[in-house]
Coordinates of C-alpha atoms and ligand atoms in Angstrom, one line a residue:
M3 CA 157.6 174.2 105.2
T4 CA 156.1 176.4 108.2
P5 CA 153.5 174.1 110.5
L6 CA 150.7 175.3 111.1
R7 CA 150.2 176.1 114.0
I8 CA 146.1 174.4 115.8
G9 CA 144.5 174.4 119.2
L10 CA 141.4 172.5 120.0
L11 CA 139.5 174.1 121.9
G12 CA 137.2 170.6 123.5
I13 CA 139.1 166.9 123.7
G14 CA 135.8 164.9 123.9
T15 CA 134.7 162.6 121.0
V16 CA 135.2 164.8 118.1
G17 CA 137.9 166.8 119.7
G18 CA 139.7 163.2 121.1
G19 CA 139.3 161.6 116.8
T20 CA 140.6 165.1 115.3
Y21 CA 143.8 164.8 117.4
D22 CA 144.0 161.0 116.8
V23 CA 143.4 162.2 112.7
L24 CA 145.4 164.2 112.3
T25 CA 148.0 162.4 114.1
R26 CA 147.9 159.2 112.5
N27 CA 147.5 161.1 109.0
L28 CA 150.3 163.8 108.9
E29 CA 152.0 162.2 106.5
E30 CA 149.1 162.0 103.8
I31 CA 147.6 165.2 104.5
T32 CA 150.9 167.3 104.4
R33 CA 151.6 165.7 100.8
R34 CA 148.6 167.4 100.6
V35 CA 148.4 170.6 101.7
G36 CA 152.4 171.4 101.7
R37 CA 152.9 172.3 105.1
P38 CA 152.6 170.3 108.3
L39 CA 149.3 170.8 110.4
V40 CA 149.9 170.3 113.5
I41 CA 148.4 171.1 116.9
T42 CA 150.0 172.8 119.4
R43 CA 148.2 174.0 122.2
V44 CA 145.0 172.0 123.1
A45 CA 142.3 173.0 125.9
D46 CA 139.8 171.8 127.9
L47 CA 139.2 171.8 131.8
D48 CA 139.6 168.1 132.2
T49 CA 143.8 168.5 131.6
D50 CA 143.9 164.8 133.0
L51 CA 142.5 163.7 129.9
A52 CA 144.3 166.6 127.3
K53 CA 147.2 165.5 128.6
S54 CA 147.2 161.1 128.1
A55 CA 144.7 161.8 124.6
T56 CA 148.0 164.0 123.3
G57 CA 150.4 162.0 125.1
G58 CA 152.5 165.4 125.8
S59 CA 152.7 166.2 122.3
A60 CA 150.8 169.6 123.1
E61 CA 150.5 172.4 125.5
V62 CA 147.1 171.5 127.8
T63 CA 145.5 174.6 128.9
D64 CA 142.4 174.7 131.4
D65 CA 142.1 178.5 130.0
A66 CA 140.5 178.1 126.7
F67 CA 141.0 181.5 126.2
A68 CA 144.9 181.5 126.1
V69 CA 144.2 180.1 122.7
T70 CA 142.3 182.0 121.3
R71 CA 144.3 184.9 122.0
D72 CA 148.0 183.3 121.1
P73 CA 149.8 185.3 118.6
E74 CA 151.3 181.9 117.8
I75 CA 148.4 179.9 116.7
D76 CA 146.3 180.2 113.7
I77 CA 143.5 178.4 113.4
V78 CA 141.4 177.6 117.0
I79 CA 139.7 174.2 116.3
E80 CA 136.8 175.2 118.0
L81 CA 134.8 171.9 120.1
I82 CA 133.5 172.9 123.6
G83 CA 129.1 172.7 121.9
G84 CA 126.4 175.2 123.0
Y85 CA 126.5 178.8 122.6
G86 CA 127.6 180.6 126.1
I87 CA 131.4 180.3 126.3
A88 CA 132.1 178.3 123.6
R89 CA 130.3 182.1 121.6
E90 CA 132.5 184.1 123.5
L91 CA 135.9 182.0 122.1
V92 CA 134.5 182.3 119.2
L93 CA 134.5 185.7 118.5
D94 CA 137.2 186.5 120.9
A95 CA 139.6 184.4 118.6
I96 CA 138.3 186.4 115.5
A97 CA 138.8 189.7 117.2
N98 CA 143.2 187.9 117.9
G99 CA 143.1 186.7 113.9
K100 CA 142.4 183.0 114.8
H101 CA 140.8 181.1 111.4
V102 CA 137.9 179.0 113.5
V103 CA 136.6 175.4 112.3
T104 CA 133.8 174.5 114.4
A105 CA 131.2 171.7 114.5
N106 CA 129.3 173.5 116.4
K107 CA 125.4 173.5 114.8
A108 CA 124.3 175.4 117.5
L109 CA 126.0 178.6 118.0
L110 CA 125.8 179.1 113.9
A111 CA 122.1 177.7 113.9
V112 CA 121.4 180.6 116.9
H113 CA 124.4 183.4 116.3
G114 CA 125.7 182.5 112.7
N115 CA 124.5 185.6 111.3
E116 CA 126.7 187.9 113.9
I117 CA 129.3 185.6 114.5
F118 CA 130.4 185.4 110.0
T119 CA 129.2 189.4 109.8
A120 CA 132.6 189.3 112.6
A121 CA 134.6 186.9 110.7
N122 CA 134.4 189.5 107.3
D123 CA 134.5 192.6 108.8
R124 CA 137.9 190.5 110.4
G125 CA 139.0 189.0 107.1
V126 CA 139.2 185.8 109.0
V127 CA 138.1 182.3 107.9
V128 CA 134.8 180.8 110.4
A129 CA 134.4 176.4 109.0
F130 CA 132.0 174.4 109.5
E131 CA 131.9 171.5 106.8
A132 CA 131.5 169.2 111.2
A133 CA 128.1 171.3 111.2
V134 CA 126.2 169.1 109.1
G135 CA 125.9 165.5 108.1
G136 CA 129.0 164.5 110.5
G137 CA 131.2 163.3 107.8
I138 CA 129.5 164.1 104.9
P139 CA 130.6 166.9 103.0
I140 CA 127.0 168.3 102.6
I141 CA 129.2 172.2 102.7
K142 CA 131.2 171.5 100.1
A143 CA 128.8 170.3 98.3
L144 CA 126.6 173.6 98.6
R145 CA 128.7 175.4 99.3
E146 CA 130.6 174.5 96.1
G147 CA 130.1 172.0 93.7
L148 CA 126.5 172.7 93.1
V149 CA 127.4 176.3 91.9
A150 CA 125.5 176.7 88.8
N151 CA 122.7 175.5 89.9
R152 CA 119.5 176.8 91.3
I153 CA 118.0 175.2 94.3
E154 CA 114.8 173.7 94.4
W155 CA 114.5 171.5 97.7
I156 CA 116.9 169.7 100.1
A157 CA 115.1 166.4 102.4
G158 CA 117.1 164.6 104.4
I159 CA 118.7 162.6 107.7
V160 CA 121.2 164.8 109.7
N161 CA 120.7 163.7 113.0
G162 CA 122.7 160.2 112.6
T163 CA 120.9 159.6 117.2
T164 CA 117.0 160.1 116.1
N165 CA 117.5 157.2 113.1
F166 CA 119.4 155.0 114.8
I167 CA 116.5 154.9 117.7
L168 CA 113.9 154.7 114.4
S169 CA 115.7 151.7 112.8
E170 CA 116.3 150.5 116.2
M171 CA 112.9 150.5 116.9
R172 CA 111.8 149.3 113.4
D173 CA 114.3 146.6 113.0
R174 CA 114.7 144.8 116.7
G175 CA 111.4 146.0 118.3
V176 CA 113.8 147.9 121.6
S177 CA 112.3 150.5 123.0
F178 CA 112.8 154.3 122.9
A179 CA 114.6 155.0 126.2
D180 CA 117.1 151.5 125.6
A181 CA 118.0 152.8 121.7
L182 CA 118.6 156.6 123.0
A183 CA 120.9 154.9 125.8
D184 CA 122.6 152.9 123.4
A185 CA 122.8 156.1 120.7
Q186 CA 124.8 157.8 123.7
A187 CA 127.3 155.3 124.7
K188 CA 128.2 155.3 121.7
G189 CA 128.6 158.7 121.3
Y190 CA 126.5 160.3 118.6
A191 CA 123.6 161.9 121.3
E192 CA 124.6 165.3 122.1
A193 CA 125.4 166.5 125.6
D194 CA 121.5 167.5 126.1
P195 CA 120.1 164.2 124.3
T196 CA 116.4 166.8 124.0
F197 CA 118.1 168.3 121.0
D198 CA 118.1 165.4 119.6
I199 CA 115.2 163.7 119.6
E200 CA 113.1 167.2 119.7
G201 CA 114.1 168.0 116.4
V202 CA 116.2 170.9 117.3
D203 CA 119.9 169.7 116.1
A204 CA 118.3 168.6 112.9
A205 CA 116.4 171.8 112.2
H206 CA 120.3 173.5 113.5
K207 CA 121.6 171.4 110.4
L208 CA 118.4 172.9 108.3
S209 CA 118.5 176.0 109.0
L210 CA 122.3 176.2 107.7
M211 CA 121.6 174.9 104.5
A212 CA 118.8 176.5 103.3
A213 CA 121.3 179.6 103.9
M214 CA 123.7 178.7 101.4
A215 CA 121.3 176.3 99.3
F216 CA 119.0 179.8 98.5
G217 CA 121.3 182.4 99.9
V218 CA 118.5 184.3 102.7
P219 CA 120.0 184.5 106.5
V220 CA 119.9 181.9 109.4
Y221 CA 116.5 181.3 109.9
F222 CA 116.5 179.3 112.6
E223 CA 113.9 180.1 114.9
D224 CA 111.7 179.9 111.8
V225 CA 112.0 176.0 111.2
Y226 CA 109.0 174.2 112.3
T227 CA 110.5 171.7 114.2
E228 CA 108.3 167.9 115.9
G229 CA 110.9 165.2 116.9
I230 CA 110.4 161.6 117.4
T231 CA 109.0 161.9 121.1
A232 CA 105.7 161.9 120.3
I233 CA 106.1 158.5 117.3
E234 CA 104.4 155.4 118.6
G235 CA 105.2 151.4 117.1
V236 CA 101.7 151.1 115.6
D237 CA 102.5 154.3 113.1
I238 CA 106.1 152.7 112.1
R239 CA 104.4 149.1 111.6
Y240 CA 101.3 150.8 109.4
A241 CA 103.4 152.5 107.4
E242 CA 105.0 150.1 106.2
R243 CA 102.4 147.5 105.4
L244 CA 101.7 150.7 102.1
G245 CA 105.3 150.6 102.1
Y246 CA 106.8 153.7 104.0
R247 CA 109.7 154.5 105.9
L248 CA 109.2 156.4 109.2
K249 CA 112.7 158.9 109.0
L250 CA 113.4 161.9 111.4
L251 CA 113.1 164.8 107.6
A252 CA 114.8 168.1 107.6
V253 CA 113.1 169.3 104.4
T254 CA 113.4 173.1 103.1
I255 CA 111.5 173.6 99.8
R256 CA 111.7 176.8 98.3
R257 CA 108.4 177.9 96.4
E258 CA 106.8 181.1 94.9
A259 CA 105.4 183.3 98.1
G260 CA 108.9 181.9 100.0
I261 CA 110.3 178.8 101.9
E262 CA 109.3 176.0 103.6
L263 CA 111.8 175.1 106.6
R264 CA 110.4 172.3 108.5
V265 CA 111.9 169.0 110.7
H266 CA 109.8 166.6 111.3
P267 CA 108.7 162.3 111.2
C268 CA 107.9 161.7 108.3
L269 CA 107.4 159.2 106.0
V270 CA 109.0 158.2 103.1
P271 CA 108.0 155.7 100.3
E272 CA 110.0 152.2 100.3
D273 CA 112.3 152.5 97.3
V274 CA 113.7 155.7 97.4
L275 CA 117.0 155.9 98.0
I276 CA 117.1 157.8 101.1
A277 CA 114.9 155.2 103.0
N278 CA 117.0 153.2 103.8
V279 CA 119.6 155.1 105.5
E280 CA 120.1 153.4 109.2
G281 CA 121.4 153.4 112.3
V282 CA 123.5 156.7 112.6
M283 CA 124.6 156.7 108.9
N284 CA 123.0 160.1 107.3
A285 CA 121.5 161.7 104.4
V286 CA 121.2 164.1 102.7
L287 CA 118.3 164.6 98.7
V288 CA 119.5 168.2 96.8
Q289 CA 117.2 168.9 94.0
A290 CA 118.6 171.8 91.6
D291 CA 118.1 172.6 88.5
A292 CA 121.1 171.9 86.2
V293 CA 122.3 169.2 88.2
G294 CA 118.8 167.4 89.1
P295 CA 118.5 165.2 92.5
T296 CA 122.5 164.7 93.4
L297 CA 122.7 161.8 97.2
Y298 CA 125.3 163.0 99.2
Y299 CA 125.1 160.3 102.1
G300 CA 127.9 158.8 105.1
A301 CA 128.0 158.4 109.1
G302 CA 126.2 161.7 110.3
A303 CA 128.4 161.7 114.1
G304 CA 130.6 159.7 116.2
S305 CA 134.9 160.6 117.3
Q306 CA 136.5 159.9 112.8
P307 CA 133.8 160.8 110.9
T308 CA 133.1 164.0 112.7
A309 CA 137.6 164.6 112.9
S310 CA 137.8 163.8 109.0
A311 CA 135.5 166.9 108.2
V312 CA 137.2 168.3 110.7
I313 CA 140.2 168.3 109.1
A314 CA 138.9 168.3 105.7
D315 CA 138.1 172.6 107.1
L316 CA 142.3 173.0 108.5
V317 CA 143.1 171.8 105.3
D318 CA 141.0 174.1 103.4
V319 CA 142.0 177.1 105.4
A320 CA 145.4 176.0 105.1
R321 CA 145.3 176.6 100.7
L322 CA 143.2 179.8 101.7
I323 CA 144.9 181.5 104.9
S324 CA 147.2 183.7 102.3
A325 CA 144.2 184.3 99.9
D326 CA 142.4 187.5 99.8
P327 CA 139.5 187.7 101.9
G328 CA 136.6 188.9 99.2
E329 CA 138.5 186.0 97.3
R330 CA 137.1 183.1 99.2
V331 CA 134.3 181.4 99.3
P332 CA 132.1 182.5 101.3
H333 CA 130.9 181.1 104.8
L334 CA 127.0 181.0 103.1
A335 CA 128.0 180.3 99.4
F336 CA 126.1 184.0 98.5
Q337 CA 128.4 187.1 99.0
A338 CA 127.4 188.2 102.2
D339 CA 125.8 191.9 100.9
Q340 CA 123.4 190.0 98.3
L341 CA 121.5 187.7 100.7
S342 CA 117.6 187.2 100.3
D343 CA 115.2 188.2 102.7
T344 CA 112.5 185.7 101.2
P345 CA 109.7 184.4 103.9
V346 CA 109.8 182.0 105.4
L347 CA 106.1 180.5 104.6
P348 CA 103.6 179.5 108.4
M349 CA 102.8 176.0 108.5
D350 CA 100.1 176.8 107.1
D351 CA 101.2 177.1 104.1
V352 CA 103.2 173.9 103.9
Q353 CA 101.9 171.7 100.8
T354 CA 102.9 168.2 101.5
S355 CA 100.9 164.9 101.8
Y356 CA 100.0 163.6 105.1
Y357 CA 99.2 159.8 106.7
L358 CA 96.0 160.2 109.2
R359 CA 95.1 157.7 111.3
M360 CA 92.2 158.0 113.3
R361 CA 89.6 155.0 115.4
L362 CA 86.5 155.1 114.1
A363 CA 83.2 153.5 115.0
D364 CA 82.1 150.2 113.4
E365 CA 78.8 151.8 111.5
P366 CA 77.4 152.2 108.4
G367 CA 77.7 156.1 107.4
V368 CA 81.1 156.6 109.5
L369 CA 83.2 156.1 106.7
A370 CA 81.1 158.2 104.5
D371 CA 81.4 161.1 107.1
V372 CA 84.8 161.6 107.1
T373 CA 85.6 160.6 103.4
R374 CA 82.8 164.0 103.4
I375 CA 85.3 165.9 105.6
F376 CA 87.9 165.0 102.8
A377 CA 86.1 166.4 100.1
D378 CA 85.3 169.8 101.7
E379 CA 88.5 170.6 102.1
S380 CA 89.4 169.1 98.6
I381 CA 91.6 167.0 99.8
S382 CA 92.2 163.9 97.7
I383 CA 92.7 160.3 99.6
D384 CA 95.9 158.5 98.0
A385 CA 95.6 155.2 100.1
A386 CA 94.1 153.9 103.6
L387 CA 93.4 150.7 105.2
Q388 CA 91.6 149.4 108.2
Q389 CA 91.7 147.2 110.8
E390 CA 89.4 145.1 111.9
P391 CA 88.0 146.7 114.0
G392 CA 88.1 144.4 118.3
K393 CA 85.7 143.9 120.5
E394 CA 85.3 147.2 121.8
L395 CA 83.2 147.8 118.3
A396 CA 86.4 150.3 117.4
A397 CA 88.8 150.4 113.9
D398 CA 91.9 151.8 113.4
F399 CA 91.3 153.9 109.7
V400 CA 94.6 155.5 108.6
V401 CA 94.4 157.8 105.1
L402 CA 97.6 159.1 102.6
T403 CA 96.4 162.2 101.3
H404 CA 97.4 163.6 97.8
M405 CA 100.0 166.8 98.5
T406 CA 97.6 169.6 100.5
T407 CA 98.2 172.2 102.2
E408 CA 98.4 171.9 106.4
R409 CA 96.3 174.1 106.3
A410 CA 93.6 172.2 104.6
V411 CA 94.3 168.6 107.1
R412 CA 94.6 170.5 110.2
A413 CA 90.4 171.8 108.7
A414 CA 89.6 168.6 108.4
I415 CA 91.1 166.5 111.7
A416 CA 88.7 169.3 113.2
A417 CA 86.1 168.5 111.6
I418 CA 86.5 164.3 112.4
E419 CA 87.7 164.6 115.9
S420 CA 84.4 166.4 116.5
L421 CA 82.5 163.8 114.9
P422 CA 80.7 161.3 118.1
T423 CA 81.4 158.2 115.8
T424 CA 85.5 159.2 116.1
H425 CA 87.2 157.6 119.4
S426 CA 90.5 158.9 119.1
D427 CA 92.6 162.3 117.8
V428 CA 93.8 161.8 114.8
V429 CA 97.3 161.3 114.0
L430 CA 98.8 163.3 111.7
L431 CA 102.3 162.8 110.0
R432 CA 103.2 164.0 107.2
M433 CA 104.7 162.4 104.2
E434 CA 107.5 163.0 101.4
K435 CA 107.2 161.1 97.9
L436 CA 111.1 162.5 97.4
S437 CA 110.3 162.4 93.4
Ligands
HSE526 N1 123.9 164.5 118.0 C1 124.2 164.7 116.6 C2 123.6 163.6 115.8 C3 126.1 164.4 116.1 O1 122.9 163.0 116.2 O2 123.5 163.2 114.6 C4 126.1 165.0 115.3 O3 125.8 166.4 114.6

């Protein structure tokens, strides 16, 4: 049995986990694959770390290009992250005829169209199960398990850091900053946690899932992205009183005129499964025409869960390495020459329901003015909640709307904010019933 020789670029949290899991389960994995998968070379700027992590069983270098160009290497695992040097290394590995396994969602979201084209031209695989949903095999499901279906929509919690922060804020009353520091200490957050808390990491993952669901290019630039930094505890509590949980949701929906592509904090009814996904766990709900809804749940970040997905990709590559490139599963689930140019809908055209919180004067006729504005915009109210006025004779008024468009809600908000009896900006959160 000739071993498959693997070069590992980056032996940090996920790289270390990959090395550990592969070493620990090598016998079992070999029984599955039919040949051993062996990490023979490791590149990391911290060569001492790499040496201690591998215990001398792999050759260590600080020159990653020495690995991507090594004729003895069959597969390169890229776990450096970012889209600077990682892009050069992945393109170099492809140019040198290596198959690539990567967890780098940022790289694929921003440069995926270029990288997949280069891989197709060279006849190699770029596998990226670990890029979305950590250890959850969601890429496998979208590309293979659901292949019979026309996918209608996807809604997912795909960032463990923000889900962890929102869970800690709700359950334990922990501050945003403390919860973020804890997520970083646990190795969930990106090197730059702005990507997590501003929703960018979730947008990276959403653009990849949408491409595989709808057969469109990777449209990262067109994802509407809003993070959790402006979330106030008061909205988490009002949402709970109304029977909802607040989650950072990544949503893509196929509409007649195009696709919706958005990441934002979102109320979800507390009795749907996804509302109960807590901590670093991720979940992706896929609605498809034949199978109906399917839900994929598991650890969305962390060393060994992500390593599980990296190694699953290694096994896939090992099984397909001698197959004709045309017979492999296409990178983005659809044949590369069959991608459609379905547009991404502007946010104004998005259809959903809304949570709106406003502070109104405690005077006769104030609610009548507000509800008149909703009626003028053809917005139907689903539920409302009014807090007793405090000493300042103004009260929080929270409205849940039925389905409407973002355009109508924005117009209503502008009109409400211009009333002399409105004492605050209107807080807008979107809401998905997921039914
Ligand atoms: N920072 C990411 C998260 C890691 O928190 O989900 C996994 O992609």
